PDB file of C-alpha atoms and ligand atoms in Angstrom:
ATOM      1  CA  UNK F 233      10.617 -10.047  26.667  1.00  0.00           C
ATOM      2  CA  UNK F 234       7.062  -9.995  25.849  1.00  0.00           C
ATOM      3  CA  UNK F 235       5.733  -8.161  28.352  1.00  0.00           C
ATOM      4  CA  UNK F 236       8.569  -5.390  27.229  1.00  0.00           C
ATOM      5  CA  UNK F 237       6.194  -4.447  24.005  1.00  0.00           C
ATOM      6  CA  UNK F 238       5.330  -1.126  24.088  1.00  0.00           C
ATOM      7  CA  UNK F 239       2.159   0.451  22.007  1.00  0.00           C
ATOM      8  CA  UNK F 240       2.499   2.464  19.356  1.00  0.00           C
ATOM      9  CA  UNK F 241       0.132   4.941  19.462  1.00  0.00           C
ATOM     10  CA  UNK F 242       0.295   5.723  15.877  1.00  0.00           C
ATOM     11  CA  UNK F 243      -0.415   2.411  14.642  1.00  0.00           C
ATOM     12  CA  UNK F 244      -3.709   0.718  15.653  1.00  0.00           C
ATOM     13  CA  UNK F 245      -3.899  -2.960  14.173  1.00  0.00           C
ATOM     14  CA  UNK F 246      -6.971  -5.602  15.238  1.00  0.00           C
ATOM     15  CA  UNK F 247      -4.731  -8.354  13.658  1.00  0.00           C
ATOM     16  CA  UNK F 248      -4.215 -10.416  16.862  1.00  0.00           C
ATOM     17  CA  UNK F 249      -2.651 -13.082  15.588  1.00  0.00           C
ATOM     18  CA  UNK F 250       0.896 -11.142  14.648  1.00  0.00           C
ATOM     19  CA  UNK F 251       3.540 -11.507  17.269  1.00  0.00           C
ATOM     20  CA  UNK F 252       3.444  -7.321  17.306  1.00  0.00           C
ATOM     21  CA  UNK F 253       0.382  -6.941  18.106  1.00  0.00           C
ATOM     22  CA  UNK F 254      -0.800  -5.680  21.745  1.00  0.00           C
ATOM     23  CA  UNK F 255      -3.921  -7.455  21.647  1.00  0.00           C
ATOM     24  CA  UNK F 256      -5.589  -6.065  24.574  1.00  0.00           C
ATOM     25  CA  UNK F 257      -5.603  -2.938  22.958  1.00  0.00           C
ATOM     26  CA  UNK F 258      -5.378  -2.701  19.718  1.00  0.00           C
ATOM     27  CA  UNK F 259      -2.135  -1.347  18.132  1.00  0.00           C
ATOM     28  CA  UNK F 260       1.080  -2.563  17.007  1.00  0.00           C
ATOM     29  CA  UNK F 261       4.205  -2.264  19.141  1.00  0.00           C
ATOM     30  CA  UNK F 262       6.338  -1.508  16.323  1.00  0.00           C
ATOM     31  CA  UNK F 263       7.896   1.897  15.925  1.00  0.00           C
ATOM     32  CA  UNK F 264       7.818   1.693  12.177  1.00  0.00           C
ATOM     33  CA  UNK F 265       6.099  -0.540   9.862  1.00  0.00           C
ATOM     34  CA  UNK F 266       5.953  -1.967   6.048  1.00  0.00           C
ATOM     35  CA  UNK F 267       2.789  -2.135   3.967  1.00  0.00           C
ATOM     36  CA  UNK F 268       2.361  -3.450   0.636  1.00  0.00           C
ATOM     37  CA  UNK F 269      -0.162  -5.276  -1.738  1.00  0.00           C
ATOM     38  CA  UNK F 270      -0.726  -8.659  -3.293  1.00  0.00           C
ATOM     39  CA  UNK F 271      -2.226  -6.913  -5.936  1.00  0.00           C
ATOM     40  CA  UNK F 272      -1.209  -5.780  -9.067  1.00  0.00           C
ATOM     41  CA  UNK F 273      -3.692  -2.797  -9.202  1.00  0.00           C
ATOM     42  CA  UNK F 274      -5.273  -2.171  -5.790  1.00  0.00           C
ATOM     43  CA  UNK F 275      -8.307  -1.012  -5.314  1.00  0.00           C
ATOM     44  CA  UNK F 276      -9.982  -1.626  -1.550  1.00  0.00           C
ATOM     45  CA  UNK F 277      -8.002  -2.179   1.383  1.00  0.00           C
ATOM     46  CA  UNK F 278      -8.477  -5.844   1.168  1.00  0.00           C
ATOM     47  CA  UNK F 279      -5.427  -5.125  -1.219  1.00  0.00           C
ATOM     48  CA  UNK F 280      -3.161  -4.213   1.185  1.00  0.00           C
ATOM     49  CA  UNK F 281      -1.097  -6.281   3.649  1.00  0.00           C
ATOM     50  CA  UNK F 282       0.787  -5.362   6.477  1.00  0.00           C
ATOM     51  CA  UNK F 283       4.472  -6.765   5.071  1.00  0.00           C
ATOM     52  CA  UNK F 284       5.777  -6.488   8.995  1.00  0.00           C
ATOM     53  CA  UNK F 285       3.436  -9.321  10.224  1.00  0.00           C
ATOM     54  CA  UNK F 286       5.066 -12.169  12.129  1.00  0.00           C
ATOM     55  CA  UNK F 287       2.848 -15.316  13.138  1.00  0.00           C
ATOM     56  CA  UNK F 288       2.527 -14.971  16.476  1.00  0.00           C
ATOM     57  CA  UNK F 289       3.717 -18.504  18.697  1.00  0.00           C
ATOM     58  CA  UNK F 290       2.845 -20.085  21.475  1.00  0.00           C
ATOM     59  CA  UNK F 291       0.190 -22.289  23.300  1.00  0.00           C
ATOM     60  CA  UNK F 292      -2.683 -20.045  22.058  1.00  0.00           C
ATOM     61  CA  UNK F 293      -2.072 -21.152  18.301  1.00  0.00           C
TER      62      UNK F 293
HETATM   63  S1  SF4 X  58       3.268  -5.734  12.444  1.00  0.00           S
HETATM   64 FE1  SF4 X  58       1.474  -5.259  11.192  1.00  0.00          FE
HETATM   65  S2  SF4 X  58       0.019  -6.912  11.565  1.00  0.00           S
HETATM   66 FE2  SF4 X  58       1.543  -6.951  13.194  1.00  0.00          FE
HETATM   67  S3  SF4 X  58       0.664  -5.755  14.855  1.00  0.00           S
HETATM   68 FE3  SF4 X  58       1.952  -4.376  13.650  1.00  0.00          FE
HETATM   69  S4  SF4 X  58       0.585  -3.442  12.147  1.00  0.00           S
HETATM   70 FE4  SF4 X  58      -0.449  -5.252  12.984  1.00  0.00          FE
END
């Protein structure tokens, strides 16, 4: 089912290490996904978090 991932061409994401994540190129396979913040008043991106993430498993850790 992995290798059923499609890219979403409206979402680029570097974070590798979520299980959405097409890695080779850069975006999320999602069709839709959450954002929030850790922060109570953000300010810099560093604020935000992508609230759709899923640890990614497997041998690779
Ligand atoms: S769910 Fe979020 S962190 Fe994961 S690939 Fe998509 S945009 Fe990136």
């Amino acid at each position: 089912m992995e290798n059923m991932k499609k890219k979403n061409d409206h979402i680029k994401c570097t974070v590798s290490q979520c299980q959405h994540n097409m890695v080779t190129e850069n975006y999320c396979s999602l069709g839709c996904i959450t954002v929030g913040t850790h922060e109570a008043n953000p300010t810099v991106p560093e604020c935000t978090d992508c609230n759709s993430f899923v640890k990614r498993t497997g041998c690779s850790g």
